Every structure is written in structure tokens, then in C-alpha cells.
Short mmCIF file of C-alpha atoms in Angstrom, two decimals:
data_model
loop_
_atom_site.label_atom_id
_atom_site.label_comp_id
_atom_site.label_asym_id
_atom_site.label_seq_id
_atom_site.Cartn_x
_atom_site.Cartn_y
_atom_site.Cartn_z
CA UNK O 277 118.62 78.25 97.04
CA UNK O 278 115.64 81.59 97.43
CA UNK O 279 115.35 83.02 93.90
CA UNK O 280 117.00 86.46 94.11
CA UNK O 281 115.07 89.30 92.13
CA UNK O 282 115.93 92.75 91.53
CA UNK O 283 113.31 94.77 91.00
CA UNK O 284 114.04 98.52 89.44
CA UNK O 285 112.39 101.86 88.86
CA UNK O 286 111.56 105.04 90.07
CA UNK O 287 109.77 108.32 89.72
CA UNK O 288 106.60 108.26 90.26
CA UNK O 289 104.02 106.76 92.12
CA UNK O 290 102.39 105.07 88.40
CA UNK O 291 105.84 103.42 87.85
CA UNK O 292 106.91 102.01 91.53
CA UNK O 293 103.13 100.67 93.21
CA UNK O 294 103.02 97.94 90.45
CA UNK O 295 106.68 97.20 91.49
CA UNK O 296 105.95 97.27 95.03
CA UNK O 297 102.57 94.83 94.12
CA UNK O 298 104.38 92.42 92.29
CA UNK O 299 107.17 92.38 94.71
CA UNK O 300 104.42 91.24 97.43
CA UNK O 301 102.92 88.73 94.91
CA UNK O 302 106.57 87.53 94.64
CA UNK O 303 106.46 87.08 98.67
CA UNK O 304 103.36 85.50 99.07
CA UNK O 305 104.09 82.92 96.43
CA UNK O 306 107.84 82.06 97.30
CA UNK O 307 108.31 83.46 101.13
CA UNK O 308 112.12 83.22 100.79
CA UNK O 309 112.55 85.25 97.73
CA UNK O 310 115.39 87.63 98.00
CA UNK O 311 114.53 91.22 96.48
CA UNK O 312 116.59 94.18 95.77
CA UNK O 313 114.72 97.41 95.04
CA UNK O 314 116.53 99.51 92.81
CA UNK O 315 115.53 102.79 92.05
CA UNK O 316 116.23 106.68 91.89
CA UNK O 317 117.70 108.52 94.52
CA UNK O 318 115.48 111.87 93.52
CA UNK O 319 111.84 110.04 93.87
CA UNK O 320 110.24 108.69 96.49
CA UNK O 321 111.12 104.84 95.78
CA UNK O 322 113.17 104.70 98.74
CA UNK O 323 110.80 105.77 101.40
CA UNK O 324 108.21 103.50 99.78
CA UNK O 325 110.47 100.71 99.59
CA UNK O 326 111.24 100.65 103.08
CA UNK O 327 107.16 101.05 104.21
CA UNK O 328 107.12 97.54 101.82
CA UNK O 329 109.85 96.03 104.11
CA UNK O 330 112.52 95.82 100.77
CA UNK O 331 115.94 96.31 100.85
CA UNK O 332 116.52 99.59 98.57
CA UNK O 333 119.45 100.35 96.48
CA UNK O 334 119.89 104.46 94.50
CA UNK O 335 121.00 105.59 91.71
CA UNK O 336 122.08 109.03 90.91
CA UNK O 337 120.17 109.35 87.27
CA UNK O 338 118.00 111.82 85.75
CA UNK O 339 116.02 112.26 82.86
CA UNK O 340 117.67 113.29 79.51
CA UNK O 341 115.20 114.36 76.71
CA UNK O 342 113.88 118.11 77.17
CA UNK O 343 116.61 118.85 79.58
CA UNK O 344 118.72 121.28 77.05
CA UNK O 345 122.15 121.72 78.17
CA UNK O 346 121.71 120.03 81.27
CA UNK O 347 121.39 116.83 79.25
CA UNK O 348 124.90 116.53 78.99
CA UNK O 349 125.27 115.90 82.50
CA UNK O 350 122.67 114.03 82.71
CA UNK O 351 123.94 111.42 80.65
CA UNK O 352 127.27 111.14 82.35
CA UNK O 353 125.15 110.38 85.27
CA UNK O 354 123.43 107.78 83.48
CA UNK O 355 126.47 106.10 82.11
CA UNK O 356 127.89 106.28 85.70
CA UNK O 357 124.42 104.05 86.91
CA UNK O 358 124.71 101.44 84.27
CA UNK O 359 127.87 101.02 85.60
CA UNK O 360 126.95 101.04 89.51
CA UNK O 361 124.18 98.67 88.34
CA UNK O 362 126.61 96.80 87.00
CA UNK O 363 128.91 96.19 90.05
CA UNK O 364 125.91 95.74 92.15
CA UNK O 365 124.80 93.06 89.82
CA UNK O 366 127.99 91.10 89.57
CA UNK O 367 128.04 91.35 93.76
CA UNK O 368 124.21 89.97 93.74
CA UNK O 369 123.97 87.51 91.31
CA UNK O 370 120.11 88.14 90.64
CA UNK O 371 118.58 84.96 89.19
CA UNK O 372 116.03 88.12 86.88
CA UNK O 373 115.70 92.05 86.60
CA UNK O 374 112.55 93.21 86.02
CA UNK O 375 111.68 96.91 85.56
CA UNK O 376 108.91 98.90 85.57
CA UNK O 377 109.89 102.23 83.70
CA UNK O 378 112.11 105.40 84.62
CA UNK O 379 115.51 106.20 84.33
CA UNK O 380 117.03 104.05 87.20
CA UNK O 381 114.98 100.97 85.31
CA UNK O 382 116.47 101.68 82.03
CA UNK O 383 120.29 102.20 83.47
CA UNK O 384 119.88 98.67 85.83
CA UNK O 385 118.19 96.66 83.26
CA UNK O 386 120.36 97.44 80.76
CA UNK O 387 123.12 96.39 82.99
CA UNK O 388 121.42 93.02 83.36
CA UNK O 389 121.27 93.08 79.95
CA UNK O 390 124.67 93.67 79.11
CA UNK O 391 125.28 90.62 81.54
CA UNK O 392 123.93 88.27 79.75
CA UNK O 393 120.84 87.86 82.72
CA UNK O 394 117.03 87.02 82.03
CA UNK O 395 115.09 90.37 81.37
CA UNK O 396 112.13 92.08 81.42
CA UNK O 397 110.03 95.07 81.79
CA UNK O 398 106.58 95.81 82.48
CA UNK O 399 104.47 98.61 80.88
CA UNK O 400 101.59 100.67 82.85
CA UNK O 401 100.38 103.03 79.88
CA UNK O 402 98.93 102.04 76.27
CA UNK O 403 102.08 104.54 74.70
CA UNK O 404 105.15 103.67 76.51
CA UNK O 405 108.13 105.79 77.90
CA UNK O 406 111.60 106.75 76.22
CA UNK O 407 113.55 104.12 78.59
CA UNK O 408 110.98 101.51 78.39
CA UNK O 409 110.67 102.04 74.41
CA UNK O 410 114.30 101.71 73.83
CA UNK O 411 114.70 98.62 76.84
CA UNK O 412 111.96 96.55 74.42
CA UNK O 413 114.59 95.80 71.94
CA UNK O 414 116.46 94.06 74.55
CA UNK O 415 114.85 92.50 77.31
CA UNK O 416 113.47 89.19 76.80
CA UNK O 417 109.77 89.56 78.23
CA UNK O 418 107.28 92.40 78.13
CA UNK O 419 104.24 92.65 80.34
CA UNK O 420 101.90 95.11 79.35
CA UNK O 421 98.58 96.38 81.14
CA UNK O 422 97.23 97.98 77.71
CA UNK O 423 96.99 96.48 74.17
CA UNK O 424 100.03 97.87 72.45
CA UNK O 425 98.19 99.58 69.31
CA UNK O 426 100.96 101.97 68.78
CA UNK O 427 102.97 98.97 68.16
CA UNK O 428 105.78 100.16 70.22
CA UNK O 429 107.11 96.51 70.96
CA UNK O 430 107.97 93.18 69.20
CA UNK O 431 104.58 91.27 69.53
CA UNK O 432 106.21 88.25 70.15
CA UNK O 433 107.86 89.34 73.27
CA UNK O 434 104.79 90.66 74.54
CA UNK O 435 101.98 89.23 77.10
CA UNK O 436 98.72 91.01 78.81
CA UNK O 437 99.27 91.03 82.33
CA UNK O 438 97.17 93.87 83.19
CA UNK O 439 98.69 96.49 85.63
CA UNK O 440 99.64 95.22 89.22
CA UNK O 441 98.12 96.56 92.11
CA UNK O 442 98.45 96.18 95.64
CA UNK O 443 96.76 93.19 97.63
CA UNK O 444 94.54 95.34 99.81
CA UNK O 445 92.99 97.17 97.03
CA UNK O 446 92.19 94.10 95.07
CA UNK O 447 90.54 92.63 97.77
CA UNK O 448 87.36 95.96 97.51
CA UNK O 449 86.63 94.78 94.40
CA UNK O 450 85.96 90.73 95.24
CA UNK O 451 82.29 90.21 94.88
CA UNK O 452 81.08 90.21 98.89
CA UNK O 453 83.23 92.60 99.82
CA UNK O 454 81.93 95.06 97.27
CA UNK O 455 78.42 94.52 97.41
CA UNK O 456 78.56 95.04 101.46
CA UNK O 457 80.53 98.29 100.96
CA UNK O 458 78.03 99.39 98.23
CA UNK O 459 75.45 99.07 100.72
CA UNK O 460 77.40 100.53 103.65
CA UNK O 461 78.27 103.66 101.22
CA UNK O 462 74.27 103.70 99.84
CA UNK O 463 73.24 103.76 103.79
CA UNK O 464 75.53 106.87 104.44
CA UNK O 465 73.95 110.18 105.66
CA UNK O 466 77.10 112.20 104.02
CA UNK O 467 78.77 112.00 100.70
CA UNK O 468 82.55 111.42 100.27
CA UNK O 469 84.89 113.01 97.70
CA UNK O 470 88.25 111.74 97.21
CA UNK O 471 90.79 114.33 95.23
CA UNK O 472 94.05 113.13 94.19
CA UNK O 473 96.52 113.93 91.65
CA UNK O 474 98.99 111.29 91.81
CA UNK O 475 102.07 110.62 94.13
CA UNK O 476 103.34 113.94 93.45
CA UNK O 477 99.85 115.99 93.56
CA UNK O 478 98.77 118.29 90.99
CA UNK O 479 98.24 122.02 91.18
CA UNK O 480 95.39 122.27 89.02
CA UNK O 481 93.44 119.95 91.02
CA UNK O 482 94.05 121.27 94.08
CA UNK O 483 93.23 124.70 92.62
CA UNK O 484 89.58 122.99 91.59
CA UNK O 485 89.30 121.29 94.84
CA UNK O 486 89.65 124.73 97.08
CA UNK O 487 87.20 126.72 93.92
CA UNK O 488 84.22 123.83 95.24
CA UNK O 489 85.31 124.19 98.73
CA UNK O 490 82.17 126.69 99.89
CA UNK O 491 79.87 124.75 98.02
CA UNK O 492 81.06 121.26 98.94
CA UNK O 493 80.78 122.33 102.77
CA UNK O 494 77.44 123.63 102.49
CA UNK O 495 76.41 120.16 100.92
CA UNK O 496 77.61 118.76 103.62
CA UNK O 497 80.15 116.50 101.57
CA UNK O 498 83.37 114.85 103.33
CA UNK O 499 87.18 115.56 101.58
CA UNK O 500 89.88 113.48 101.27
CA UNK O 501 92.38 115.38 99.63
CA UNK O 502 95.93 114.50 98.13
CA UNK O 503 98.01 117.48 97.51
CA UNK O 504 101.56 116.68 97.06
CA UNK O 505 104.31 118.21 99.12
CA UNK O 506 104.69 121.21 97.09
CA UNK O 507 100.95 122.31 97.44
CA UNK O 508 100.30 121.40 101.08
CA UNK O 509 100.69 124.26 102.68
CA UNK O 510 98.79 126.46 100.47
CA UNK O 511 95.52 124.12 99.69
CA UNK O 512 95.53 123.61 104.02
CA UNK O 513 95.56 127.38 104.38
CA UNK O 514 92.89 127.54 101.60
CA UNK O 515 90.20 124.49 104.06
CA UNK O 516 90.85 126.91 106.98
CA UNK O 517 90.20 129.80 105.48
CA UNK O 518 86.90 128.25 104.41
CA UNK O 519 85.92 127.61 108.28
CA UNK O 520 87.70 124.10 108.60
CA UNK O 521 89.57 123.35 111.87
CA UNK O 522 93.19 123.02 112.00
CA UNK O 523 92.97 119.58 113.44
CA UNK O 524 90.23 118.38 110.88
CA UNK O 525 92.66 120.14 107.95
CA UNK O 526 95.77 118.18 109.50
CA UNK O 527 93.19 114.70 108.94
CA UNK O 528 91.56 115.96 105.77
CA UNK O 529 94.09 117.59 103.15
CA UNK O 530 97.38 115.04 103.07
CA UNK O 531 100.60 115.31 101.09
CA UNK O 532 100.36 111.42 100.43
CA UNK O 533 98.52 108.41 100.98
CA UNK O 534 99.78 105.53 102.30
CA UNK O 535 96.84 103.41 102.61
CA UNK O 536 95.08 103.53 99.61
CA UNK O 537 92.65 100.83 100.45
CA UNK O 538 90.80 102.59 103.20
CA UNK O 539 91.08 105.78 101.12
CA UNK O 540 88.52 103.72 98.17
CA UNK O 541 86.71 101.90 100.42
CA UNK O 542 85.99 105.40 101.94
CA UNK O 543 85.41 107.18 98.86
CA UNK O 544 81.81 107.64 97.06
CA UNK O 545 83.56 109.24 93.97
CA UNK O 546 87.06 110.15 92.98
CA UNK O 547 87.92 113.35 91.21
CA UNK O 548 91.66 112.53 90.43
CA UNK O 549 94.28 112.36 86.97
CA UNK O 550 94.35 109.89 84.95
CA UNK O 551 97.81 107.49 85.78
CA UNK O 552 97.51 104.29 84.51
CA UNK O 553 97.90 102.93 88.40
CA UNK O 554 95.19 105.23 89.20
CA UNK O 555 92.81 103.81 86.53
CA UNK O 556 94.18 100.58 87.36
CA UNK O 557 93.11 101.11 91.37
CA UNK O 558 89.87 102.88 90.26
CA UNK O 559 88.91 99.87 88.07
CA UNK O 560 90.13 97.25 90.49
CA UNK O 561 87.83 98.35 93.44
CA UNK O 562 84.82 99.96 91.26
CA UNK O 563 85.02 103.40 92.28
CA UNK O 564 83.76 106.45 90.49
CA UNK O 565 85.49 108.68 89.06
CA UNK O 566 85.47 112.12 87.50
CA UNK O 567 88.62 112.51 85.62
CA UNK O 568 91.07 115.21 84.59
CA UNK O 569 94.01 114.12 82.55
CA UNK O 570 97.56 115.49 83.02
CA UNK O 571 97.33 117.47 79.29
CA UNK O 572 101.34 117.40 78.75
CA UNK O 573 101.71 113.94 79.49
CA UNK O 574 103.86 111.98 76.71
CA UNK O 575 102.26 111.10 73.97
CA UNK O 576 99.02 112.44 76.22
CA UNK O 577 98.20 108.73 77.15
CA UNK O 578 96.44 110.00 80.05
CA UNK O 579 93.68 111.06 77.48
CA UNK O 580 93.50 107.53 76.39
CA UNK O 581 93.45 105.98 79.91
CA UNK O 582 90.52 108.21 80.59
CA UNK O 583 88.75 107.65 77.67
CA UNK O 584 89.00 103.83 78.51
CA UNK O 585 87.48 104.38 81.60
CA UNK O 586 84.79 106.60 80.57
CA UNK O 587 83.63 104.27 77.31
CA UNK O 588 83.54 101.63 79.91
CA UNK O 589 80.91 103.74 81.86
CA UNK O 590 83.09 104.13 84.85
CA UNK O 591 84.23 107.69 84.67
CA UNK O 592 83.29 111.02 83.56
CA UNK O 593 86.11 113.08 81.34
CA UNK O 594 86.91 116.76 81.83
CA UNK O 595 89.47 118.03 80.19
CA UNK O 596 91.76 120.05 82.20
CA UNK O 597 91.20 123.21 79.05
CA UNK O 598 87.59 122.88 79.98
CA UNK O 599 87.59 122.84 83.89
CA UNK O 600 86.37 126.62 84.36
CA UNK O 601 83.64 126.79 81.63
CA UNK O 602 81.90 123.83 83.59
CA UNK O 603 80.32 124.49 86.99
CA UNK O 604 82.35 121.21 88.23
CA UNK O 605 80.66 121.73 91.72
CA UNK O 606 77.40 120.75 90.78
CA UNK O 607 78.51 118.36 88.68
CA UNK O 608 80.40 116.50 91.42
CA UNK O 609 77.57 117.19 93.63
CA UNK O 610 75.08 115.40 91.02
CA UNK O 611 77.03 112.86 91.10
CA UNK O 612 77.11 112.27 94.23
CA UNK O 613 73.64 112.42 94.68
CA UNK O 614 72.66 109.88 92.58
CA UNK O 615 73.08 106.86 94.07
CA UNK O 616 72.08 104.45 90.86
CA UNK O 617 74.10 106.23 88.65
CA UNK O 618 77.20 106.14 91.20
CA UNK O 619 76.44 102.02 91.50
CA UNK O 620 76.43 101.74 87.39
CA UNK O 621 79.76 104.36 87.08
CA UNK O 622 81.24 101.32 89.44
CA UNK O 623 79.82 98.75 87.57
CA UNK O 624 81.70 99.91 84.27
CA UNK O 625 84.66 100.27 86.43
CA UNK O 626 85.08 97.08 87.48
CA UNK O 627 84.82 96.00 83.71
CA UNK O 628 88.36 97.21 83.25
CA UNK O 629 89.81 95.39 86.74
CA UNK O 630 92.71 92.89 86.46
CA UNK O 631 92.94 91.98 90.01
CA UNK O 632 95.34 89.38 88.93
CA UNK O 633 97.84 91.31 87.52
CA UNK O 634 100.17 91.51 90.05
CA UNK O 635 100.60 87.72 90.19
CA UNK O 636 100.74 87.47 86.06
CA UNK O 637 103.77 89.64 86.25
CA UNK O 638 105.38 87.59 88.85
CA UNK O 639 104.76 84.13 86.92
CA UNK O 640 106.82 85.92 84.41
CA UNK O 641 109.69 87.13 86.59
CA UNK O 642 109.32 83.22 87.77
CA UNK O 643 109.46 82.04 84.24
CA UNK O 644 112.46 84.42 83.32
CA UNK O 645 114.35 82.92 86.43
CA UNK O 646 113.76 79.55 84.78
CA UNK O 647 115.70 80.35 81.86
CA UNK O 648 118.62 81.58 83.77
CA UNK O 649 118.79 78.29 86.09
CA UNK O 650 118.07 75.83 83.14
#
């Protein structure tokens, strides 16, 4: 009989690409696995999902803490998952749940959980979430990518998987392959910039990226620029109002991408957030990277992914505060100017890769599944 997994979150892009990695590592290991994506229905899981060929499942449920008054309803709407999870559960008979942080997570692995089924969850950041904080007293396995110093878990449940990233982007930073694009990217006549702000963009990014636009142009750097929906519009305005053409803006300045591969093995630097899937992708395929952490992030463990990165050597750290006393143009442009120091930056990157995360995580769900079909 094909194991049958559910894997569950939703959100953001940081929670649901190390689902959607370990789901492939899943794949590739046991072809006939049967998995269930469950997620939100407010995020962007379910598009994603579908790209990854898995069947998706949503659930109505919102975040709770900070919400005021709208709380309220928000928890009747998490009560009303658990128990959707919990139908859809006794229909699939899942051999594990696994999930990887947000609300839908929390509301179907507690479900498994209150079924008696093999659980677990995985971790990306080195301070967790609210749902994954409170899911560690029950699930049975915890995968982290970051040493839990805060102590937020039981130890014993605990193992360092590092955080999962997609096949394609673990295969830049194999040895050939990255000294050949090293040497392709040295042998370039024009510097690339990557700018990215997450799945869901960020405005203070893009409002950097269009303040460097003159100079950038006149230094005859290429873009690559993630906005987010929200901010398309305005940041492709901003590139033609700077001289770009339409069609080159339409190539140029995207609300999302999909293949994040090509986008690194493109890229001579990355000015981006700090997302522990970004730093995970950064680290994996040795790229450069000036960073700019999200400053209300929980617990603001975007500060500590950066510094990781930059103590490593594989990142410079700006703090967002900061951004307009520096003249971040020339600094970018240094950067990429100096070809030794970009090759070092990517050495100390690649010091922080786990390129075998995504298949530690799934020897877990595979050990889990063990337990329930002993």
C-alpha cells in the first residue's frame, strides 16, 4: 500500500517552499506516495501547490494574536478547521502529518493529533512561531533548521535537519556546477542585481530598489526585481519613468518568482530580507547577499538569520533604520565590482548550506509513518 502523507501549512512563501521541497524529496524517494497539501485558503499555498503537481485541500483560518476584536472570530474559524481537518483526516487515513508552521498547520496537526496519528512539525527560524510553539508539546518529532537556543522545544524531540529547499536550487551549489557558474558570472561584461522581499514583496525594498534606479542604469547593472502584488504597479511605473521600456519592465520587475533557480544562477548579488528560506536558498547556492531584515518580525529572528549569514562572511547587514543614512548605491555597486570579494561573500555562504535538508525531513516523515504501521 503507497504511504499517504499530509502535508500542512500556509502563509508565506518561508513556511510552504520547504513543504513543497520535502514533498518532492518524498516523490523521488517513494514515487507512489500519496500527498495531501493542506493549507490556508488566504495565502498563496494553493496556487503553489498545484505548480508542484499536489492535490490541495483549504482551510478558512486566520491568525489570532494582535487581531483585537477580530480575534474572536478568528478563533471560531479556527475551531471550525480543526474540525474540517478532522473529517478530512478520518476520510484519508494519512499514515503521518507533518507541518511546517501557520495557522492551517497548527488547526490540521492538531487534528492528527487529537487522532491519535504520528506527528510532526518542522521549524525554518532559530525563534519559532505561536502555532508551531504551542504544536511542540504535542507532536512527536521536531525538525529544526536552527539550533534551538531559546529553548522553545523539548530537546529530546528535536533533530537538525537544516531547512529544505527545492531540488533545482540545491543542485547551484554542487561543486562543478558552481565553480563553472562562478566563472561564467566572473566572465560577464554586466553586473546582475537580484531584489526580493519574500513571496509577498516588501515596500521598503522596492522603495530602495527605484532610489538606486538612475545610478544602477548608468552602471550599466541588470535588475531582477520581486515586488509583490501589492507594489507592482507602482515600482513598474517607477523603471519606466527612469527610461526603461515597457516590454523590458514587463521581463524585469515581477510580482513573483517561480523559478528561483535560474533567478540565483543569474544573480551576481542579492539585495533581499532575511526569511529563513531565503537564507536557506542564499546559502545553498553561494550567492551574495546584502541584507535588510523585516524589523517587526516576531521575536525579530530575521536579525538573527542575517547576522548568521553575515558572521559566516556571506552577507552584508543593513538595517532597515539605517537604509537612508548609507549611500546603498555605491555600496551595491562596490560590491559588485569586486569580483574576489563577491567569490569569498559566496564562499561563507555556502558554509551555512544544508543541501540535504529536504531529504532529512522526509526520513523523518518516513520514520513517523513507521510508528503508525508497526
Amino acid at each position: 500500500m503507497a504511504l499517504r502523507v499530509i502535508l500542512t501549512t500556509g502563509g508565506t512563501g518561508g513556511h510552504i517552499f520547504p513543504a513543497l521541497a520535502v514533498a518532492e524529496a518524498l516523490k523521488k524517494r517513494l514515487p507512489d506516495t500519496e500527498i495531501l497539501f493542506i493549507g490556508g485558503l488566504y495565502g498563496p499555498e494553493s496556487e503553489l501547490a498545484a505548480r508542484a503537481g499536489l492535490e490541495f485541500y483549504g482551510l478558512a483560518v486566520r491568525g489570532m494574536l494582535g487581531r483585537g476584536l477580530r480575534a474572536l472570530p478568528a478563533l471560531g474559524a479556527m475551531l471550525k478547521g480543526i474540525a474540517q481537518a478532522r473529517t478530512l483526516i478520518r476520510e484519508r487515513r494519512p499514515d503521518v502529518v507533518m507541518g511546517f508552521g501557520g495557522y492551517a498547520a497548527f488547526a490540521t496537526v492538531f487534528a492528527a493529533f487529537t487522532r491519535g496519528l504520528p506527528t510532526g512539525i518542522h521549524e525554518q527560524n532559530a525563534v519559532p512561531g505561536a502555532a508551531n510553539r504551542l504544536l511542540g508539546k504535542v507532536v512527536r518529532k521536531i525538525c529544526l533548521s536552527l539550533p534551538d537556543l531559546g529553548h522553545a522545544f523539548p530537546a529530546a524531540k528535536c533533530v537538525m535537519t537544516g531547512n529544505p529547499i527545492r531540488a533545482d536550487i540545491a543542485e547551484l551549489g554542487k561543486s562543478g556546477v558552481r565553480e563553472a557558474l562562478l566563472k561564467k558570472k566572473a566572465g560577464r561584461e554586466r553586473r546582475h542585481l537580484l531584489i526580493m522581499g519574500g513571496s509577498q514583496g516588501a515596500r521598503a525594498l522596492n522603495s530602495l530598489g527605484i532610489t538606486m534606479l538612475a545610478r544602477l542604469r548608468d552602471a550599466g547593472v541588470d535588475i531582477l526585481h520581486q515586488t509583490g502584488t501589492k507594489d507592482l504597479d507602482r515600482v513598474r511605473a517607477a523603471y519606466r519613468s527612469h527610461g526603461y521600456a515597457t516590454e523590458d519592465v514587463e521581463a524585469m520587475v515581477l510580482p513573483f518568482i517561480h523559478d528561483m533557480a535560474a533567478a540565483y544562477e543569474w544573480a551576481d548579488l542579492a539585495l533581499c530580507r532575511a526569511g529563513a528560506t531565503s537564507l536557506a536558498e542564499l546559502a545553498a547556492t553561494g550567492t551574495p547577499s546584502v541584507l535588510v531584515p523585516f524589523p517587526y518580525a516576531a521575536h525579530d529572528h530575521q536579525t538573527g538569520n542575517a547576522r548568521a549569514m553575515r558572521n559566516a562572511g556571506g552577507a552584508l547587514l543593513v538595517p532597515e533604520s539605517e537604509m537612508e543614512e548609507l549611500n546603498m548605491s555605491e555600496m551595491i555597486l562596490s560590491l559588485l565590482n569586486d569580483h574576489e570579494r563577491l567569490r569569498m561573500m559566496s564562499d561563507g555562504a555556502l558554509t551555512l548550506a544544508r543541501p540535504q535538508a529536504a531529504e532529512s525531513v522526509a526520513e523523518e516523515i518516513l520514520a513517523l509513518a513507521r510508528l503508525r504501521n508497526a
